[in-house]
C-alpha positions as a Markdown table, in Angstrom:
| # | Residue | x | y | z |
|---|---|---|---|---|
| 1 | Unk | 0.0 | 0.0 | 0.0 |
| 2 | Unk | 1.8 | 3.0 | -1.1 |
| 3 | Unk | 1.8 | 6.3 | 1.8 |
| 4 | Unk | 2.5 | 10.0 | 0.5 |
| 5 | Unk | 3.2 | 12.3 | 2.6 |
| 6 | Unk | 0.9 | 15.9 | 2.1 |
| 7 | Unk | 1.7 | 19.1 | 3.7 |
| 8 | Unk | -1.6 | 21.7 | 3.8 |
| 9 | Unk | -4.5 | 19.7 | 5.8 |
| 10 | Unk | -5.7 | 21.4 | 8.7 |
| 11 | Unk | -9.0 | 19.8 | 9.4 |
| 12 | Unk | -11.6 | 16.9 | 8.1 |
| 13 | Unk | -12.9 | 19.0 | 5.3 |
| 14 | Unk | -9.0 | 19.0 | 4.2 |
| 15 | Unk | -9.2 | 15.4 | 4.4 |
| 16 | Unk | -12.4 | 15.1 | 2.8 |
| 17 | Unk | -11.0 | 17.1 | -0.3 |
| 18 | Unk | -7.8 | 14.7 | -0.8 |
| 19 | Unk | -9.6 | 11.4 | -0.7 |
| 20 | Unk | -12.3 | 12.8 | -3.4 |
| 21 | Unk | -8.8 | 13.6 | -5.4 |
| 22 | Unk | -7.1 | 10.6 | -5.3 |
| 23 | Unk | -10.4 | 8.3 | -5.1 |
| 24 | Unk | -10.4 | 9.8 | -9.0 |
| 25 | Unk | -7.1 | 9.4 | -10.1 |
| 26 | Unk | -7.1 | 5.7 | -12.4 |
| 27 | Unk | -5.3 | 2.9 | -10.6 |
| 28 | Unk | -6.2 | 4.1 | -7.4 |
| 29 | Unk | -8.7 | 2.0 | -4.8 |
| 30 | Unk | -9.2 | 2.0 | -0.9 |
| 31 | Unk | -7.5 | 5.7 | -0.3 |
| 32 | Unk | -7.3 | 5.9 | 3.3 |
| 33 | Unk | -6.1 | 9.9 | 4.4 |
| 34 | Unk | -4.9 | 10.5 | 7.9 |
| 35 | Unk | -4.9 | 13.7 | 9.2 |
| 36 | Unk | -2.5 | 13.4 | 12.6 |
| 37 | Unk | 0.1 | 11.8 | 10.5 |
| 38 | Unk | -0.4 | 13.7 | 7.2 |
| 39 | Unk | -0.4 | 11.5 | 4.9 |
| 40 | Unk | -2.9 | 9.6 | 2.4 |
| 41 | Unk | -2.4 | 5.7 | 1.8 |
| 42 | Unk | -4.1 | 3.5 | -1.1 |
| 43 | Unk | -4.2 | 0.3 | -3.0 |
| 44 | Unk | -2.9 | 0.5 | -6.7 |
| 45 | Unk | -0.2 | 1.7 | -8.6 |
| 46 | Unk | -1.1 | 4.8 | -10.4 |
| 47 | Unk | 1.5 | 7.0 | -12.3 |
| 48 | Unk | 3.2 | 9.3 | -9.1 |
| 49 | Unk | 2.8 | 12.2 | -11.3 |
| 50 | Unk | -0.8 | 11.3 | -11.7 |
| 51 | Unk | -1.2 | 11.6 | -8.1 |
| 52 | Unk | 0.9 | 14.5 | -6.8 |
| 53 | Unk | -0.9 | 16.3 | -9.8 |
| 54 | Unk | -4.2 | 15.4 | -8.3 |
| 55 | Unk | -3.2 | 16.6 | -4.8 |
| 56 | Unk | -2.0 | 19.9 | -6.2 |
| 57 | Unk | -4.9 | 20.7 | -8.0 |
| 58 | Unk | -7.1 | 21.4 | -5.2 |
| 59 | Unk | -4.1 | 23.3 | -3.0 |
| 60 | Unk | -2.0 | 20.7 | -1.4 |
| 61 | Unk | 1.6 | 19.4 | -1.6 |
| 62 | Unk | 3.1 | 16.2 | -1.7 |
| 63 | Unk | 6.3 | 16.0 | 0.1 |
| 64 | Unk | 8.8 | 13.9 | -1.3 |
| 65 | Unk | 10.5 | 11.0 | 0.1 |
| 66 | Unk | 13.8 | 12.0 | 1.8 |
C-alpha cells in the first residue's frame, strides 16, 4: 500500500478534499487519508505524477520522500 506524505490539511474537510482527489485518479482504490500523520495511503499503482498532480490541483503538496 503506497503512503504519501501531504503538507496543507488542517481539518476533516482537508481530508475530505484529498480522498475525493485521489479516489479519481485511475489505478487508485481504498484511499485511506490520515490527518494526525499527514499522509494519504491507497491500494494501486497509479503513475506518481498522476497523483501529486491530483493533490496539487485542489491546494495541497506532496512531500517527497527523503
Amino acid at each position: 500500500m503506497p503512503i504519501i506524505k501531504i503538507k496543507g490539511m488542517s481539518c476533516q474537510h482537508c481530508v475530505a478534499s484529498v480522498k475525493d482527489a485521489l479516489e479519481k485518479v485511475p489505478g487508485t482504490k481504498d484511499v485511506e487519508v490520515d490527518l494526525e500523520k499527514n499522509e494519504a495511503r491507497f491500494n494501486g499503482n497509479p503513475p506518481p505524477e498522476a497523483v501529486k498532480d491530483a493533490v496539487s490541483k485542489i491546494g495541497f503538496e506532496v512531500v517527497p520522500d527523503e
